XYZ file of C-alpha atoms in Angstrom:
503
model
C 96.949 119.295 65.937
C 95.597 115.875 65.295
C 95.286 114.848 62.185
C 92.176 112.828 60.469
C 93.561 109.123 61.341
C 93.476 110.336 64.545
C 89.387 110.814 64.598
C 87.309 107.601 66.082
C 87.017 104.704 63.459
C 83.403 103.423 63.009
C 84.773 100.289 63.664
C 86.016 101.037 67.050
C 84.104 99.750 70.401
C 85.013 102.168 73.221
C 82.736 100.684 75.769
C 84.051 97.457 75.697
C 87.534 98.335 75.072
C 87.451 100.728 78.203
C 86.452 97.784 80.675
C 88.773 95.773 79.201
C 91.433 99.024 80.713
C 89.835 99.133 83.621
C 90.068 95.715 84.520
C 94.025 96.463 84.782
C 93.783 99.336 86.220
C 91.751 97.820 88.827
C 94.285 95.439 89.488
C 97.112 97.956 89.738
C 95.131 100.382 92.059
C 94.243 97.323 94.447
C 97.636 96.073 94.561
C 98.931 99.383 95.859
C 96.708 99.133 98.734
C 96.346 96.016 99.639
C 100.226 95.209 100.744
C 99.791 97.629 103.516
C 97.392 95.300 105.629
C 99.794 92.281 105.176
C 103.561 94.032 106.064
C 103.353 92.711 109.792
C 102.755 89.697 108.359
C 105.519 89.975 105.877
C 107.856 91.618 108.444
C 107.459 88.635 110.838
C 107.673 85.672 107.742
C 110.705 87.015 106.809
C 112.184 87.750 109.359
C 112.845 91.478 108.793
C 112.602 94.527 110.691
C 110.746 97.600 110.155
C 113.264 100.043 108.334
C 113.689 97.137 105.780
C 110.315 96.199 105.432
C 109.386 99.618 104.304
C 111.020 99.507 100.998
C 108.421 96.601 99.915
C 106.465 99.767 99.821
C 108.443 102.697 99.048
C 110.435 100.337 96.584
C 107.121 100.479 94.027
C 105.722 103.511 94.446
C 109.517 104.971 93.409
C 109.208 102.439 90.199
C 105.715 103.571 89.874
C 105.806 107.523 90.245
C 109.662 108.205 88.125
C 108.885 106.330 84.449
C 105.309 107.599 84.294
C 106.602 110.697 81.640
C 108.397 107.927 79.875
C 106.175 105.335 79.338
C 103.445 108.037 78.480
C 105.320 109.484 75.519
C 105.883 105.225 74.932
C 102.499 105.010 74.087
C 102.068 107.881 72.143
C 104.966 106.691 69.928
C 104.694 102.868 70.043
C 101.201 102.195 70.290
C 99.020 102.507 74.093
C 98.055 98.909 73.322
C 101.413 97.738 72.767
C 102.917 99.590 75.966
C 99.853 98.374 77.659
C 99.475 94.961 77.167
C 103.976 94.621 78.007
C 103.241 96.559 81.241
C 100.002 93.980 82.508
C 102.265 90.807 81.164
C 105.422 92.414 83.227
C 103.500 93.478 86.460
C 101.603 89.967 86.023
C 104.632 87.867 86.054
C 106.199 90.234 88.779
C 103.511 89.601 90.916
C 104.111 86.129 91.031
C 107.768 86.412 91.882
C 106.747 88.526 94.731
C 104.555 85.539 96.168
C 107.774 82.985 95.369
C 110.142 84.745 97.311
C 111.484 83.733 100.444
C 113.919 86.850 101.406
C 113.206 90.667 101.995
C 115.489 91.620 99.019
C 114.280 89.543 96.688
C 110.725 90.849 97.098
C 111.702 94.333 97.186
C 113.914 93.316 93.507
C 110.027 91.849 92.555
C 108.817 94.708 93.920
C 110.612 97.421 91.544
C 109.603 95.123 88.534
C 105.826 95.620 89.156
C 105.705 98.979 89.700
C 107.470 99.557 86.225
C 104.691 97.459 84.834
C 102.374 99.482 86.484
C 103.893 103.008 85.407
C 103.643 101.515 81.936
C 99.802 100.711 82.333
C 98.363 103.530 83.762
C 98.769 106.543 81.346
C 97.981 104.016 78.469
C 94.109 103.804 80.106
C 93.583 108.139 80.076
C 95.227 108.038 76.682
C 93.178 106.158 75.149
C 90.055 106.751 76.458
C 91.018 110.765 75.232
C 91.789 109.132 71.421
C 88.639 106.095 71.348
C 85.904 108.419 72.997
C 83.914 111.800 71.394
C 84.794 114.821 73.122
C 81.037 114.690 74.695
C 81.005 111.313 76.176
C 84.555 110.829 77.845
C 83.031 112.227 81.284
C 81.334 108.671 81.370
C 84.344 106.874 80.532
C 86.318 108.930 83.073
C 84.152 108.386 85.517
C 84.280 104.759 84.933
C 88.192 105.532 85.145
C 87.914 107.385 88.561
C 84.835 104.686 90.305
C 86.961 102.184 89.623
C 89.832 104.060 92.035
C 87.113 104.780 94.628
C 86.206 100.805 94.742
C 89.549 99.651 95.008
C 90.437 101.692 98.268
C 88.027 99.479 99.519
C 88.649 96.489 97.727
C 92.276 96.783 98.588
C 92.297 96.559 102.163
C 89.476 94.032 102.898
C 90.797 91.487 100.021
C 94.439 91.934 101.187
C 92.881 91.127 105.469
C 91.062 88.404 104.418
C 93.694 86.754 102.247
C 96.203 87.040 104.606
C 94.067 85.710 107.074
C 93.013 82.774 105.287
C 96.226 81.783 102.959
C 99.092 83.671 103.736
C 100.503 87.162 102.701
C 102.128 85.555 99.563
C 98.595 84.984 98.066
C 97.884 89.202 97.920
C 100.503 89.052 94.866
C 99.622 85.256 93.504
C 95.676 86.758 93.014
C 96.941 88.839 90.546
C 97.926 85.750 88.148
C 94.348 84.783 87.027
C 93.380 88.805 87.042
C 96.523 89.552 84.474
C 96.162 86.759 82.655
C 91.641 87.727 82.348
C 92.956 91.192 81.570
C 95.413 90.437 78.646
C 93.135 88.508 77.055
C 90.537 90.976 77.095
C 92.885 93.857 76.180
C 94.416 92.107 73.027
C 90.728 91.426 72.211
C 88.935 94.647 72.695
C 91.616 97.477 72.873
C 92.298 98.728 69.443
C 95.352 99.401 67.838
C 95.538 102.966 67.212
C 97.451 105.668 65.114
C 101.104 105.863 66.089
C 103.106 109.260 65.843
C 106.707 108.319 64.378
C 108.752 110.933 66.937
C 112.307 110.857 68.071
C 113.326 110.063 71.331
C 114.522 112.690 73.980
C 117.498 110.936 75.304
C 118.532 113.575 77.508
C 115.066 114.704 78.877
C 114.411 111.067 79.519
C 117.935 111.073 82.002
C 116.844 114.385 83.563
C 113.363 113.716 84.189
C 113.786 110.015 85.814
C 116.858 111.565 87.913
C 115.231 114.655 89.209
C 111.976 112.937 90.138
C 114.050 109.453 91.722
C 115.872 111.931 93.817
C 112.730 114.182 94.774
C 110.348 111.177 95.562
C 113.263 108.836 97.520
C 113.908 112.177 99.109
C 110.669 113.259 100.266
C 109.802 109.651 100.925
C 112.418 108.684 103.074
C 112.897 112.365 105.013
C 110.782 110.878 107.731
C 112.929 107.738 108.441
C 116.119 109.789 108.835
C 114.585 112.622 110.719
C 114.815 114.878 107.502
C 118.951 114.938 108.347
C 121.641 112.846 107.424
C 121.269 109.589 105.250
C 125.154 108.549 105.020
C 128.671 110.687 104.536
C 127.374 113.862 102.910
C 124.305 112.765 101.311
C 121.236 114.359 103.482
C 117.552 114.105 102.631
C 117.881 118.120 101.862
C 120.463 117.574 99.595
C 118.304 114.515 97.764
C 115.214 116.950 97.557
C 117.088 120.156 96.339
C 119.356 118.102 94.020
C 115.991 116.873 92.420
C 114.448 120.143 92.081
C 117.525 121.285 90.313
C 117.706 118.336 88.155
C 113.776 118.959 87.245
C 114.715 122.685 86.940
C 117.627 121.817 84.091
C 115.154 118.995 82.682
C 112.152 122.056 82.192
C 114.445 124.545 80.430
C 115.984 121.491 78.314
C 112.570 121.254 77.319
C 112.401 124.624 76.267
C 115.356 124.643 74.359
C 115.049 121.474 72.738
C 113.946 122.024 68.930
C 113.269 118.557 67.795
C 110.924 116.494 69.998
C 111.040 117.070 73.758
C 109.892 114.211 76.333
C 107.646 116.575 77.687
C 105.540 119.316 74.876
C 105.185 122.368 76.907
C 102.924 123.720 74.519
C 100.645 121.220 76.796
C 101.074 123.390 79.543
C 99.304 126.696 77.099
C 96.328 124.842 77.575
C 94.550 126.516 81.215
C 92.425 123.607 82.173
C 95.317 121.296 81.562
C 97.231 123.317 83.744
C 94.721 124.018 86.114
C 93.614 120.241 86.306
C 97.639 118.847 87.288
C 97.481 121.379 90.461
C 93.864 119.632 91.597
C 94.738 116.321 90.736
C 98.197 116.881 93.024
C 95.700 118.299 96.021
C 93.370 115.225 95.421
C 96.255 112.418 95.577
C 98.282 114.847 98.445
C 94.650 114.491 100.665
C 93.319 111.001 99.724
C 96.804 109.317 100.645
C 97.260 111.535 103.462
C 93.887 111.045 104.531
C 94.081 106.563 105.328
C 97.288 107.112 107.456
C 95.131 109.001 110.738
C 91.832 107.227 110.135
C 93.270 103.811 109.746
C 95.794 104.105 112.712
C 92.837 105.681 115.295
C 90.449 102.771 113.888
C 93.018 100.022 114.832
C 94.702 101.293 117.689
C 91.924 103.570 119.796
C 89.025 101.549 118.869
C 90.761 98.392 118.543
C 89.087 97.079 115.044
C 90.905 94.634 112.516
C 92.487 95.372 109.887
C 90.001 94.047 107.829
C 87.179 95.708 110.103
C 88.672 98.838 109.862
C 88.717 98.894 105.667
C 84.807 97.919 106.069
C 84.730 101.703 107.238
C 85.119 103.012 103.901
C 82.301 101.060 102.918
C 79.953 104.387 102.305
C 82.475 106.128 100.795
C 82.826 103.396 98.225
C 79.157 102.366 97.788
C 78.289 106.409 97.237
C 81.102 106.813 95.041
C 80.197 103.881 92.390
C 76.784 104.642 92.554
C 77.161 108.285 91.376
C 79.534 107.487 88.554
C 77.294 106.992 85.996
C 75.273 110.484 86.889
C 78.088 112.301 87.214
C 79.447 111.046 83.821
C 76.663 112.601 82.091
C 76.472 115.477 83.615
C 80.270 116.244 82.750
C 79.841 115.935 79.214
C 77.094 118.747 79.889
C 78.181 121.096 82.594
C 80.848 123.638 82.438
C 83.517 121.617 84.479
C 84.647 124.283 87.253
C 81.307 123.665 89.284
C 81.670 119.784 88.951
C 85.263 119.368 90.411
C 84.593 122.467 92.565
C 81.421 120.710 94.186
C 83.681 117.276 94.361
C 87.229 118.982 95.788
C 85.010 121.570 98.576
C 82.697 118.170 99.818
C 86.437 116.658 99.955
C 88.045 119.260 102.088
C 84.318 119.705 104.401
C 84.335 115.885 105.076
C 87.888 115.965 106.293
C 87.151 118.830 108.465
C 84.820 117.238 109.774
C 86.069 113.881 110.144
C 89.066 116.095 112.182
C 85.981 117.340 114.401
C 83.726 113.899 115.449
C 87.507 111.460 115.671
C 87.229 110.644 119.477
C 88.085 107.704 121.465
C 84.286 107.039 122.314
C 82.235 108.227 119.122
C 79.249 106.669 117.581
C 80.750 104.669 114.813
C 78.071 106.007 112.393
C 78.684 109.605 113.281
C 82.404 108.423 111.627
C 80.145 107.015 108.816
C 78.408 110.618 107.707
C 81.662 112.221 107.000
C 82.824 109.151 105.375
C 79.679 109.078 102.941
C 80.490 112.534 102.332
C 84.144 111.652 101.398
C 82.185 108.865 98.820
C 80.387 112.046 96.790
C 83.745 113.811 96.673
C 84.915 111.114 95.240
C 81.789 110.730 92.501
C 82.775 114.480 91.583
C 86.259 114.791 91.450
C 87.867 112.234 89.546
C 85.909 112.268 86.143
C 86.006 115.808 85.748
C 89.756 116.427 86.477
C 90.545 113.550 84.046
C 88.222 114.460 81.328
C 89.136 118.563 81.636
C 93.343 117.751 81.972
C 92.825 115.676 78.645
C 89.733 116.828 76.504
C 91.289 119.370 74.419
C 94.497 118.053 73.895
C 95.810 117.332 70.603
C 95.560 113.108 69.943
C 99.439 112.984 69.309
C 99.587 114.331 72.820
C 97.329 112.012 74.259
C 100.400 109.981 76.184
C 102.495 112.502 76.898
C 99.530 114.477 78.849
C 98.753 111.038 80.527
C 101.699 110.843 81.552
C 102.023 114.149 83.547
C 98.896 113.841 84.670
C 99.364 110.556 86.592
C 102.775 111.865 87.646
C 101.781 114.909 89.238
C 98.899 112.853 91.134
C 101.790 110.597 92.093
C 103.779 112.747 93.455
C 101.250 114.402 95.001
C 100.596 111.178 96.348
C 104.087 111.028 98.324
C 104.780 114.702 99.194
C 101.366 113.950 101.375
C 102.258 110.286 102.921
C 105.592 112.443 103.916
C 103.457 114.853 104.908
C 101.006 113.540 107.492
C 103.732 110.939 108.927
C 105.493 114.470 109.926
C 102.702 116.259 111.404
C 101.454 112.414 113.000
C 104.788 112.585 114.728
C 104.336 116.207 115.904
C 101.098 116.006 116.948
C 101.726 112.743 119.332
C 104.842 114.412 120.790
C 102.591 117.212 121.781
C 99.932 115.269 123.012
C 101.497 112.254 124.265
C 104.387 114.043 126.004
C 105.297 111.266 128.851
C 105.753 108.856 125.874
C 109.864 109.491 124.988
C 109.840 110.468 121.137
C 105.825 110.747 120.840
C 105.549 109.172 117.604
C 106.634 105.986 119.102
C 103.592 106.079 121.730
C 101.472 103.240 119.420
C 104.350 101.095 118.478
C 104.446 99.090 121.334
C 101.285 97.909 120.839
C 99.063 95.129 119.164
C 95.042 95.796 119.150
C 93.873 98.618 121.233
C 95.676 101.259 122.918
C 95.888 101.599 127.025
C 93.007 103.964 127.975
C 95.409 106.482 129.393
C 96.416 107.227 125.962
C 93.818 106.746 123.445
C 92.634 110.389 124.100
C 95.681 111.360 123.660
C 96.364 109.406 120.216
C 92.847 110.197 118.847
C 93.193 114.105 119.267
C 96.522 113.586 117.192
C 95.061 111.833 114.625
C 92.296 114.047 114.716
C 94.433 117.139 114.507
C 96.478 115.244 111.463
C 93.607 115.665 109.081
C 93.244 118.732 108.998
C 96.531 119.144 106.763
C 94.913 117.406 103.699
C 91.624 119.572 103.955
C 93.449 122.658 104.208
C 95.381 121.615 100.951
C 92.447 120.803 98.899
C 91.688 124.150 98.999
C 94.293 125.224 96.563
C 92.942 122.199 94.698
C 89.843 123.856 94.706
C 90.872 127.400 93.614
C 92.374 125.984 90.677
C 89.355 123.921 89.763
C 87.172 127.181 89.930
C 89.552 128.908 87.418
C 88.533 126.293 85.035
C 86.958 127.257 81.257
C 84.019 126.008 80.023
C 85.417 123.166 77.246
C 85.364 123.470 73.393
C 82.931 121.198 73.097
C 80.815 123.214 75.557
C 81.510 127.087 74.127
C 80.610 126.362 70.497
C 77.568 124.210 70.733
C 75.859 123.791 74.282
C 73.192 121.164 72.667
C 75.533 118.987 70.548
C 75.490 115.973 72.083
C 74.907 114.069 68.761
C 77.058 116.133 66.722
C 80.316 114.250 64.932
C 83.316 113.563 66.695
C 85.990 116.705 66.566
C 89.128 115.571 64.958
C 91.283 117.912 67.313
């Protein structure tokens, strides 16, 4: 349990010490969109090909997604501002290295540096909003915390268009510089220095877990590049995947066993919402990822808008999503969270659904819009309530470590649905596309819009495509329902000014 230095000092400014977060955050969730509008660009500058070019990509996300358990029991142990504030300078300084390179290696090298900067940000900002906020007011912070991921999808794209449009595709990294630099300052300012928890290091869980989730992640990640079959020799992606799994297996019953103090506490996992929470939040990152592959590809190559263009889509969703965040923030310090996140995940799954049903080569543009918009209130009532429910009634020694799952599980969520959709992409074009040879291949050739003989074709694939990610949110959505009402919320319903729990 937490202890009494664990309770909120008086002298402690969440508010401003949460924007301060955010700020980074911000610049982390941008940065993993934004690189996808400018890899023709890169591809062509550096004279690359595609296979290659792909690991500027898949590079990060791998140093992004393994250390997360790592560098969330980090924090708990060293200090979330500490951790913090060495992950912004590192992902900072990687940054610009990635803009100062002039081969494909050397960025992808630049590349693995800034996503371990990033892994070591991003449970630091749910810890510490769980140790700096009352139990009854972190729904406003999270939602803060999940607005500021529904702004940057947008952000992301448009910024990274018009940048490489206007300077060059080194300048999506070098705009990070002045951001980092804004954000450290404002971080060693505002962020306090809170209670450490003086624990030993699991050695061996910290081998097993980065091991088992390297091999899982490269595995799922690169399955669709070598047709789920052979990589080199005997290694296959199978092998990767199931190797992983077993590694993760040994790593969870290491856990078990271990008697001193274990990477990951799976006394976390005795907590339901907790639980319950890691399955939506893998549903929610499985769909959202899943989700931009189909309606980005039909709005470039059917109806022939720019990249840039076809990010100002997500406009509504965006817009919709920021405006509700400070409403829905107050209502989930209020409202039993089950019909919160089960209102966000079920307007989730209905606007892919029906995003699957209106995708045609000829469609109103603002019939796209509606289900869009709809995907924008999902948004406003998913994210704050999974965050605050995972975390709220977790002991503050555990803050990191629960971070740290969290954010893991969304990861990987994350890439078991980018592998996901680029499989049933490719099945759905062979089907549909069946005088193009190998189906998936029937956009490739092409720059701007698609011949009309094809476009049908391509959109019903597309089309066909989302429906994956709705049908998963489902599960997402079961678990949500199972949720219990919080602590907070069971003892006194009308406590909103009562003192801040210690545990």
């Amino acid at each position: 349990m937490a202890t009494g230095q664990d309770a909120v000092r008086p002298e402690v400014r969440p508010w401003p010490a949460l924007w301060a977060l955010v700020l980074g955050f911000f610049m982390i969730l941008v940065d993993s969109t934004i690189v996808s509008v400018a890899t023709p660009a890169i591809l062509e500058d550096l004279g690359s090909d595609v296979g290659t070019v792909v690991w500027v990509t898949s590079a990060y996300l791998l140093a992004y997604a393994v250390p997360l358990l790592i560098t969330g029991r980090l924090g708990d142990r060293i200090g979330p501002k500490k951790i913090y504030l060495t992950g912004l300078a590192l992902f900072t300084l990687a940054s610009v290295w990635c803009g100062l390179t002039n081969t494909i290696e050397l960025l992808i090298v630049a590349r693995v540096f800034q996503g371990l900067g990033a892994s070591m940000m991003t449970p630091q900002t749910m810890a510490v909003i769980t140790r700096i906020f009352p139990p009854d007011q972190r729904g406003r912070a999270m939602s803060l915390w999940g607005a500021t991921a529904g702004v940057a999808t947008l952000v992301g794209p448009i910024l990274g268009g018009v940048l490489v449009d206007g300077l060059g595709w080194q300048w999506i990294f070098f705009i990070n510089a002045p951001v980092g630099v804004v954000g450290f300052v404002l971080a060693m300012r505002l962020v306090p220095d809170l209670p450490t928890h003086k624990h030993k290091f699991d050695l061996i869980g910290v081998v097993l877990s980065a091991v088992g989730l390297f091999l899982l992640v490269f595995g799922i990640q690169e399955g669709q590049k070598y047709d789920w079959g052979q990589i080199k020799g005997p290694i296959s992606v199978w092998s990767l995947i199931i190797s992983g799994l077993v590694v993760l297996a040994i790593f969870v019953f290491w856990q078990s066993r271990n008697r001193g103090e274990p990477l990951l506490p799976l006394s976390l996992f005795k907590d339901r919402n907790f639980s319950l929470a890691n399955v939506s939040i893998t549903t929610v990152g499985f769909a959202i990822t899943a989700m931009a592959f189909p309606l980005m590809l039909y709005a470039q190559a059917v109806r022939g808008l720019s990249p840039t263009r076809a990010a100002l889509l997500l406009v509504p969703m965006a817009v919709i999503s920021g405006a509700l965040a400070p409403f829905v923030g107050r209502l989930v310090d209020r409202t039993p969270p089950r019909f919160i996140a089960g209102f966000g995940l079920l307007c989730c799954s209905v606007s892919m659904f029906w995003m699957s049903q209106v995708i045609e080569p000829d469609v109103a543009i603002w019939k796209l819009l509606l289900p869009i918009a709809l995907l924008g209130v999902a948004n406003g009532f998913m994210w704050a309530p999974l965050g605050t429910t995972a975390t709220r009634n977790l002991p503050m020694h555990q803050a990191g470590a629960g971070a740290g799952v969290y954010n893991t599980t969304r990861q990987v969520g994350a890439v078991l649905g980018s592998a996901s959709i680029a499989v049933l992409m490719e099945s759905r074009l062979a089907h549909n596309l069946p005088a193009m040879p190998g189906g998936a291949s029937a956009g490739e050739g092409f720059t701007g819009k698609l011949p009309e003989a094809v476009r049908q074709g391509f959109s019903d694939s597309m089309a066909q495509a989302l429906i994956l990610p709705a049908a998963v949110l489902l599960i997402g959505l079961v678990a949500a329902l199972l949720f219990v009402a919080p602590s907070h919320l069971q003892k006194k319903p009308d406590t909103a000014t009562q003192p801040v729990e210690a545990g």
